[in-house]
Short mmCIF file of C-alpha atoms in Angstrom, two decimals:
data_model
loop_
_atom_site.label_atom_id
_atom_site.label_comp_id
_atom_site.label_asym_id
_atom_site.label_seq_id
_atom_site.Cartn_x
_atom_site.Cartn_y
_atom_site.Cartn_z
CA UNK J 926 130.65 70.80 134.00
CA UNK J 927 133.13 68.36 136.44
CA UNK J 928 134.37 65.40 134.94
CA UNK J 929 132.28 62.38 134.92
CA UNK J 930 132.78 60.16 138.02
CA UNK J 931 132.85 56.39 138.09
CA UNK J 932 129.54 54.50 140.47
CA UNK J 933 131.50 53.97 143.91
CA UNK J 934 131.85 50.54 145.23
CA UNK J 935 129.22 50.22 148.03
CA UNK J 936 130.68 49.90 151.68
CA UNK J 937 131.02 46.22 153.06
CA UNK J 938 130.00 46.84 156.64
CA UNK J 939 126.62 44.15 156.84
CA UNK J 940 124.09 46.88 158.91
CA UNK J 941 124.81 50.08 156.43
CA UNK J 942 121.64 52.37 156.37
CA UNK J 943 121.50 54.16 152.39
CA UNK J 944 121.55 57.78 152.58
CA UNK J 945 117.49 59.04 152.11
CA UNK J 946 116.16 60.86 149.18
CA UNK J 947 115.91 63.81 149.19
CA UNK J 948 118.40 64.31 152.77
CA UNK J 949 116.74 65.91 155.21
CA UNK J 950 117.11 69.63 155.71
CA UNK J 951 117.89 71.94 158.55
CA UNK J 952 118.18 75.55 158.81
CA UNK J 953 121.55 77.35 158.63
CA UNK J 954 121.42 81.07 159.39
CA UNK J 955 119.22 82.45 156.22
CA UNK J 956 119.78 79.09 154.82
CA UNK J 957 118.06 75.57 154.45
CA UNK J 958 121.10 72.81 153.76
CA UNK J 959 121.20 69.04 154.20
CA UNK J 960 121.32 67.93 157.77
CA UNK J 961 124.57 66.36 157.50
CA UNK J 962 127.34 68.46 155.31
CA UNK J 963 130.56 67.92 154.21
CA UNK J 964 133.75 69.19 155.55
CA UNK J 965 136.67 70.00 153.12
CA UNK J 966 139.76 69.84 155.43
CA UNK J 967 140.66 65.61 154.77
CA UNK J 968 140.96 66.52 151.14
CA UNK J 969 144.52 68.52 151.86
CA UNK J 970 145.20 69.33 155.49
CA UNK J 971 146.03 67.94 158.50
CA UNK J 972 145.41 63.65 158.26
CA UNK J 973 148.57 63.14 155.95
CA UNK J 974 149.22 62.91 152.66
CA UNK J 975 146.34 65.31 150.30
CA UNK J 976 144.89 62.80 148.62
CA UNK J 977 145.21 62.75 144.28
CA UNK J 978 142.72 65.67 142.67
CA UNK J 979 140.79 63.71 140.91
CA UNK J 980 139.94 61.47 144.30
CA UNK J 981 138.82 65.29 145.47
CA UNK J 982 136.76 65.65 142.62
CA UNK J 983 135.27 62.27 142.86
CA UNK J 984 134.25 62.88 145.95
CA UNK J 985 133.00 66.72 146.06
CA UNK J 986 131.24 65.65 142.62
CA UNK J 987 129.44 62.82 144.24
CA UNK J 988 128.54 64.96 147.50
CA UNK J 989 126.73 67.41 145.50
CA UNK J 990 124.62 64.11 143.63
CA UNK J 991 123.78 62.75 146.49
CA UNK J 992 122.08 65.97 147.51
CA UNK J 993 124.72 67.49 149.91
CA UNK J 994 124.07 71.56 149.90
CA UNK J 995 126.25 72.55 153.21
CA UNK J 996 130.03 72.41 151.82
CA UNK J 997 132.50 73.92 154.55
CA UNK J 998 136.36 74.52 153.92
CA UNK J 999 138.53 77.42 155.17
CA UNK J 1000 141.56 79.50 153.95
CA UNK J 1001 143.95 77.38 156.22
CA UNK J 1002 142.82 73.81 155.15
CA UNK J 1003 146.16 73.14 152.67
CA UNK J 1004 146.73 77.15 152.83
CA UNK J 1005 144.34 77.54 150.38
CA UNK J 1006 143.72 73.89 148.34
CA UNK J 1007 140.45 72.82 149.47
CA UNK J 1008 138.65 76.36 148.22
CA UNK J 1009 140.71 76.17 144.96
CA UNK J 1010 139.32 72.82 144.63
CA UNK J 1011 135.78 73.85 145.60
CA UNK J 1012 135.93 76.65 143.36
CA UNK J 1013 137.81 74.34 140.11
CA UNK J 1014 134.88 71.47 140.78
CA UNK J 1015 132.10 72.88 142.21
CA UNK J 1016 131.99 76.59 140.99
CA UNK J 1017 129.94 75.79 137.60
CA UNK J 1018 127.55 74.50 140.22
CA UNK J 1019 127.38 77.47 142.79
CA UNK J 1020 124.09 77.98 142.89
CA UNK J 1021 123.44 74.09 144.21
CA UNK J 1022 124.97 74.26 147.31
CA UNK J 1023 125.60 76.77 150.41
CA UNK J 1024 129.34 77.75 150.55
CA UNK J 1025 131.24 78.11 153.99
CA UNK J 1026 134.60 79.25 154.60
CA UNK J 1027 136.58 80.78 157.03
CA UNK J 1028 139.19 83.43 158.14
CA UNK J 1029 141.22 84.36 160.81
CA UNK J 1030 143.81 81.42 160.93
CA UNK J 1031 145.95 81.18 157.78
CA UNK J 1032 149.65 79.80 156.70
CA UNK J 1033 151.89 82.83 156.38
CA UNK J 1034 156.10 82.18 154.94
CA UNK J 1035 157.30 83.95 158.38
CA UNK J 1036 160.64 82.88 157.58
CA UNK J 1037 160.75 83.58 153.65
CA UNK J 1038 161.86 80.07 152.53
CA UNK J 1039 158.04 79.58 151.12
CA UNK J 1040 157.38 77.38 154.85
CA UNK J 1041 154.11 78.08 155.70
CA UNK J 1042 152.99 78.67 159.64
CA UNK J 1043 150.01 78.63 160.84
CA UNK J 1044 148.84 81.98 161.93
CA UNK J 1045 146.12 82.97 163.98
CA UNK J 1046 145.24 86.71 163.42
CA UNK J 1047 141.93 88.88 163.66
CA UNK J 1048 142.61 92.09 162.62
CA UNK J 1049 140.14 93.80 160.34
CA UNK J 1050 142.62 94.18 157.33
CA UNK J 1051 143.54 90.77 157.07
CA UNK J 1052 140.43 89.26 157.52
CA UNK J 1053 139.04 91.36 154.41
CA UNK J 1054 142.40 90.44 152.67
CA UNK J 1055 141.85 87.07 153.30
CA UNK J 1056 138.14 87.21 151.93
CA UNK J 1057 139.83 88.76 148.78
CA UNK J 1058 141.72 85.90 148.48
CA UNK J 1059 139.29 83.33 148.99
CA UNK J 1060 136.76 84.88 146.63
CA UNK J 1061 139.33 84.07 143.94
CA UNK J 1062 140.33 80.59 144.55
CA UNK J 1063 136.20 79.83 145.05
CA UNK J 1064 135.80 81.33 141.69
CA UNK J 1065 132.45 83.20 143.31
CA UNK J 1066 131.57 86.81 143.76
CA UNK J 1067 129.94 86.24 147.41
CA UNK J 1068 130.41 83.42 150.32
CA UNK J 1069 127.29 82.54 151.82
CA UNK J 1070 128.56 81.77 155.12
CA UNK J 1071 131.89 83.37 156.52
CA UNK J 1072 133.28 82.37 160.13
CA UNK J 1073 136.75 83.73 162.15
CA UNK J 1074 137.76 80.38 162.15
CA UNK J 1075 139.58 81.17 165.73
CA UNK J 1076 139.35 84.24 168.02
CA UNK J 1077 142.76 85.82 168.13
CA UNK J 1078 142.52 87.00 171.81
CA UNK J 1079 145.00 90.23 171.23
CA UNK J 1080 141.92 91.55 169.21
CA UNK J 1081 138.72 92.14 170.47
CA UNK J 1082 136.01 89.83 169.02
CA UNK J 1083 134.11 93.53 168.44
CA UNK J 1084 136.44 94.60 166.30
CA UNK J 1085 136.92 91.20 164.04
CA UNK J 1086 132.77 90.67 163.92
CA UNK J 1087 133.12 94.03 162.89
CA UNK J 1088 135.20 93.90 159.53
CA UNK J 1089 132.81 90.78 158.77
CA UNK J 1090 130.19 92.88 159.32
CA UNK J 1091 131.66 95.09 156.72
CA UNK J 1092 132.16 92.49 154.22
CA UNK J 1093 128.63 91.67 154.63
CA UNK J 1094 127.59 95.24 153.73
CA UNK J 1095 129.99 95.16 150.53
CA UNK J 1096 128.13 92.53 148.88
CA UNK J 1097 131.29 89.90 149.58
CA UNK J 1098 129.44 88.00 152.45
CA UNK J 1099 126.12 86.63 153.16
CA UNK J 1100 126.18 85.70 156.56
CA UNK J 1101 128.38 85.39 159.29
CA UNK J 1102 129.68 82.82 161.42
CA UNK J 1103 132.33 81.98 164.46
CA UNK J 1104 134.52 79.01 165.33
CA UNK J 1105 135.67 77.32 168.62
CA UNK J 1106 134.12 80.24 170.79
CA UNK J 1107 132.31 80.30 174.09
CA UNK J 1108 128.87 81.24 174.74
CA UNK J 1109 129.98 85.01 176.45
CA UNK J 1110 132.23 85.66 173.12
CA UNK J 1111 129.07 84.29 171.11
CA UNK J 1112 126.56 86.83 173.25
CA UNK J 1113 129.36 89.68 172.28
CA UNK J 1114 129.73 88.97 169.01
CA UNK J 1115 125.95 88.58 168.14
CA UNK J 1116 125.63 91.92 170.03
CA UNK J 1117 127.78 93.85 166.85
CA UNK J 1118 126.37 91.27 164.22
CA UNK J 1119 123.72 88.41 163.91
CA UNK J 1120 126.05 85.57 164.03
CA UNK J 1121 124.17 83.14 161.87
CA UNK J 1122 126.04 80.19 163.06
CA UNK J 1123 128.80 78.34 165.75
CA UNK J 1124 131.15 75.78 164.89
CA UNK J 1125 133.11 73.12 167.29
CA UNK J 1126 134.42 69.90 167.57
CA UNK J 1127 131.36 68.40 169.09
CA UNK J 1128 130.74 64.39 169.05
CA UNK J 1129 130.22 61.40 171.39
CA UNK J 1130 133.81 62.18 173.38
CA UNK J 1131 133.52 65.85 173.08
CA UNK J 1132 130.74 67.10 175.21
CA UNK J 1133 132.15 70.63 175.79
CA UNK J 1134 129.30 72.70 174.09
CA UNK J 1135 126.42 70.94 175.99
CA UNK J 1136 128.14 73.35 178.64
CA UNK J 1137 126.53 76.70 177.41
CA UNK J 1138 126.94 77.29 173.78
CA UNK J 1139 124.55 74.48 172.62
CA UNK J 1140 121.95 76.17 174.42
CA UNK J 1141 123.01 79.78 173.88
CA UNK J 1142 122.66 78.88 169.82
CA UNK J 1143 119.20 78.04 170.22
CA UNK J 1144 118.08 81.00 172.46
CA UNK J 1145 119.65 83.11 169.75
CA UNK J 1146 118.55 81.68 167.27
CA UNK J 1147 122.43 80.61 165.70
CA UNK J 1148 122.54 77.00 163.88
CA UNK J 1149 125.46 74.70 165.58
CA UNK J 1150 127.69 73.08 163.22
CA UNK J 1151 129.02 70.00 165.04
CA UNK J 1152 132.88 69.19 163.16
CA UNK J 1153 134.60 66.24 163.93
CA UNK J 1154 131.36 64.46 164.90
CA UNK J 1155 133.08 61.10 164.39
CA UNK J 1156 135.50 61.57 166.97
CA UNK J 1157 138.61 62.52 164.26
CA UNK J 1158 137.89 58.54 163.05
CA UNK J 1159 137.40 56.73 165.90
CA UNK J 1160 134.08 55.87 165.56
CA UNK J 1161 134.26 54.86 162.04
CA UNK J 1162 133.98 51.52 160.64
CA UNK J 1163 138.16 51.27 160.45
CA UNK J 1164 139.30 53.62 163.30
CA UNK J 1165 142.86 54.72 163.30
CA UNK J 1166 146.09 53.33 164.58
CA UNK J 1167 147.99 55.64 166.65
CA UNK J 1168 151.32 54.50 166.06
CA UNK J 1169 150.79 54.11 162.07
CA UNK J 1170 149.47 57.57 161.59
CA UNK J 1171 151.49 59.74 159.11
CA UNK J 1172 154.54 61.77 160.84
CA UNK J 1173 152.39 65.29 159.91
CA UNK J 1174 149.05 63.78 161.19
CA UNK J 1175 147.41 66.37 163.66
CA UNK J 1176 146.28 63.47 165.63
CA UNK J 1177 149.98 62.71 167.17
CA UNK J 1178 150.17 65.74 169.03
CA UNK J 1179 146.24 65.00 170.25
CA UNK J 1180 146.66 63.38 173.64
CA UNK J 1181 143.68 60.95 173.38
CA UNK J 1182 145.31 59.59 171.06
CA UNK J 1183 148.59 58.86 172.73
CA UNK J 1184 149.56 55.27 174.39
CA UNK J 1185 148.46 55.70 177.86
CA UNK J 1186 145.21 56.90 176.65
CA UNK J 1187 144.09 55.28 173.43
CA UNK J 1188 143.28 51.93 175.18
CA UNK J 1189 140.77 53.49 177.16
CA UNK J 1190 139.25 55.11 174.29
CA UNK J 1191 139.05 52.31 171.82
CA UNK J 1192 137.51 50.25 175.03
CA UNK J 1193 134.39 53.27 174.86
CA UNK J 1194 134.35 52.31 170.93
CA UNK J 1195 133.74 49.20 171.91
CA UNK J 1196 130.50 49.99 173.53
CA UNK J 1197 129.21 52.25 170.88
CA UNK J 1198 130.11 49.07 167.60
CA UNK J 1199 128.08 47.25 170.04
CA UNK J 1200 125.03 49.43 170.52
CA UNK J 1201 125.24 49.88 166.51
CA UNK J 1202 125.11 46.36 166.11
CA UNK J 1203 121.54 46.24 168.33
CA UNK J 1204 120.61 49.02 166.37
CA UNK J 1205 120.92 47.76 162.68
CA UNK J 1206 123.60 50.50 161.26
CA UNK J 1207 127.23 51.13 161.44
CA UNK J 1208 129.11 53.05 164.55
CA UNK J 1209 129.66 55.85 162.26
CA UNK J 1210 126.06 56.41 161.73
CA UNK J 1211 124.93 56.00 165.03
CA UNK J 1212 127.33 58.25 166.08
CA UNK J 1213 125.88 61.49 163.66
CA UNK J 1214 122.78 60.38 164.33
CA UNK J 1215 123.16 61.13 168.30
CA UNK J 1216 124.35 63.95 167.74
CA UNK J 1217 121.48 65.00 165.60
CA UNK J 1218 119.65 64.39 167.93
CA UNK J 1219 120.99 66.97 170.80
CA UNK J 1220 118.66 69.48 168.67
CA UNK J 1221 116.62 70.86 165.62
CA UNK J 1222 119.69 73.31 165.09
CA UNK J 1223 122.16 71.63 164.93
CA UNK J 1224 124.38 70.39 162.07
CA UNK J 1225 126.69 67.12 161.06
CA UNK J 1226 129.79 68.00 159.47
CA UNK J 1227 131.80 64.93 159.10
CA UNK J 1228 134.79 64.93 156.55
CA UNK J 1229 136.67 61.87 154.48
CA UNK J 1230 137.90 61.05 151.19
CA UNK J 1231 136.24 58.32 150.54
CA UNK J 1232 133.05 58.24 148.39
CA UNK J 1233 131.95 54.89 150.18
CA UNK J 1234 132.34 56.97 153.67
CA UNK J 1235 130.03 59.64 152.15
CA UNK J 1236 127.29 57.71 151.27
CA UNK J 1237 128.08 55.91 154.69
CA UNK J 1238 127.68 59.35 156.60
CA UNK J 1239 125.04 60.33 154.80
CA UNK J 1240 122.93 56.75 155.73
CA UNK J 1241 122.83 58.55 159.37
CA UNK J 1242 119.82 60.29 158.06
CA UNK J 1243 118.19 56.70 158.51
CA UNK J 1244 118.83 56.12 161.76
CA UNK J 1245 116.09 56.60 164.31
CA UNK J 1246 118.21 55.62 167.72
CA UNK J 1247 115.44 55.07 170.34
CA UNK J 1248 115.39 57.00 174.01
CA UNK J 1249 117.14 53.69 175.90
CA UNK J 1250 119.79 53.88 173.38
CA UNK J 1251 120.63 57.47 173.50
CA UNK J 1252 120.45 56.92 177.43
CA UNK J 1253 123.31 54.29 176.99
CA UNK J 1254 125.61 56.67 174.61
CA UNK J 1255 125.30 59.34 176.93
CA UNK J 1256 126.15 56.87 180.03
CA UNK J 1257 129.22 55.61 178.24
CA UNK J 1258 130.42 58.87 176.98
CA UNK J 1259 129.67 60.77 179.49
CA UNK J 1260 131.99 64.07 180.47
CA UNK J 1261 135.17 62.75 181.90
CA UNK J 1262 134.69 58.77 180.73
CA UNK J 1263 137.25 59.54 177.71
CA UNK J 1264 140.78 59.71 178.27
CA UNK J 1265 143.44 62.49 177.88
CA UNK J 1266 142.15 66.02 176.70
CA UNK J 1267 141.01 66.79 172.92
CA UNK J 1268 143.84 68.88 172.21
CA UNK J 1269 147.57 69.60 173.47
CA UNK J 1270 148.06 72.75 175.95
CA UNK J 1271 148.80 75.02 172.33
CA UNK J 1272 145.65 73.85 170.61
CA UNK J 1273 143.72 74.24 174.49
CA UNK J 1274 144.84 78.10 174.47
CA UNK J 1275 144.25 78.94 170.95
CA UNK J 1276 140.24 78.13 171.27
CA UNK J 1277 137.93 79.75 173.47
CA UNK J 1278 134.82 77.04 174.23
CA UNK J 1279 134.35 76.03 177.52
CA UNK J 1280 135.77 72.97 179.29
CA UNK J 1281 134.90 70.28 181.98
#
């Protein structure tokens, strides 16, 4: 069994919904998991400093209480951290929860001084190697959902689906999932394998999958898994400050977050504190609950460290925005109303989805 957890302290914010019990569930592929899920990136990777283990155990630990059963990490979230954490914490309690990972985009020591790069690559061999791998560090014998966490474009998506395919036939995999893709690759892929599942960054500023893909998921029958769905913090209750974000943040290199944008985009947070306030919740809630609302398949994934933000997320479940509210999100945030794009011109070429 994990270690025993102290009660958290409850959030301050005066209009906080409490998560429902039992959450709400939602189909994932062959699975039913909680609405909203919990993404294992924050823990180790990519917002700074990873935060102390036993903060990471705290918080996985009091996911799985409050009735989480969707837990998503990947090989390349602190090259291999979060699922060694996953496995050390919540591995006694495997058969609670549906596990998620991914492959496809590790850190490989290109230079042999034990710096890790990150590496996109999609060849069949090292996507089963990195399975291997992963199996280990989640101290499980099979991972119930498995995505290419990017398409590496010098391989065709045929032949990467492919050796998940495989890994599905050896017992390793359950189901199979994709990352960051458009709705052609998706129509490809599914063509070699049922892909059980899509993930990308989709929120309140990121419209791109209400392009195709949203719709493509649901005439095929694929779950959406919506990451970043609070805008990478911005629409929390305590949304970042550019210029005090840790030197290896990912969010310094993210235009929207640079000066001659941010203004604008704090000015459309503005608008959506506001509409929370009418609404009786916080701006993080309202924010997963719109997008649970864009459909019956689709899926929250929000990430923190923070058992208070958990429980936060979680009271989305609670919130029933009405039609003229929804209207008035999807007037403010309309395509084109942020400013600066979601990613630099590297991150733009290394993912496939569509854009406006």
């Amino acid at each position: 069994m994990g270690p025993s957890m102290p009660p958290a302290a409850p959030v301050t914010w005066p209009l906080l919904k409490a998560p429902p019990t039992p959450l709400p569930q939602r189909r994932l592929g062959p699975f039913s998991v909680s609405a909203i899920g919990l993404g294992c990136m924050n823990i180790c990777h990519a917002y700074g400093e990873p935060v102390p283990e036993a903060d990471a155990a705290r918080l996985l630990l009091a996911a799985l209480d409050a009735g989480v059963t969707h837990f998503d990490t990947a090989a390349l979230y602190g090259f291999g951290v979060s699922e060694t954490l996953l496995g050390k914490y919540l591995g006694v309690h495997r058969d609670r929860f549906v596990l998620a990972s991914k492959c496809g985009m590790t850190g490989v020591d290109l230079r042999g001084d034990g710096k890790r790069v990150r590496v996109i690559d999609g060849r069949p061999a090292t996507l089963k190697a990195t399975c291997d791998e992963a199996l280990q560090r989640l101290r499980t014998d099979v991972i119930d959902l498995y995505y290419l966490h990017r398409w590496d474009k010098r391989v065709p998506i045929e032949d990467s689906v492919g050796a998940l395919a495989d890994l599905v036939r050896a017992g390793k995999v359950r189901a199979i999932g994709l990352s960051e893709v458009s709705a052609a690759t998706l129509r490809r892929a599914h063509a070699v394998h049922p892909i059980a599942a899509v993930q990308s960054e989709y929120s309140l500023w990121t419209r791109n999958p209400e392009i195709a893909v949203l719709d493509a998921c649901r005439e095929l029958g694929v779950a959406f898994v919506a990451f970043s769905p609070l805008g990478r913090g911005v629409f929390t209750s305590s949304p970042p400050d550019p210029q005090a974000l840790h030197a290896q943040d990912i969010r310094r290199a993210m235009p929207r977050f640079a000066p001659e944008h941010w203004p604008r985009n704090l000015a459309l947070r503005a608008r959506l504190v506001a509409l929370a306030e009418a609404v009786g919740c916080t701006p993080a809630q309202l924010a997963l609950a719109w997008v649970l609302t864009r459909g019956e398949h689709v899926h929250a994934l929000p990430g923190t460290t923070r058992v208070t933000h958990l429980l936060e997320d979680l009271g989305a479940l609670n919130v029933r925005p009405g039609a003229d509210v929804l209207a008035q999100l999807d007037a403010v945030f309309a395509p084109g109303a942020p400013s600066g794009a979601r990613y630099n011109a590297q991150g733009e070429d290394e993912v496939d989805t569509e854009r406006f």
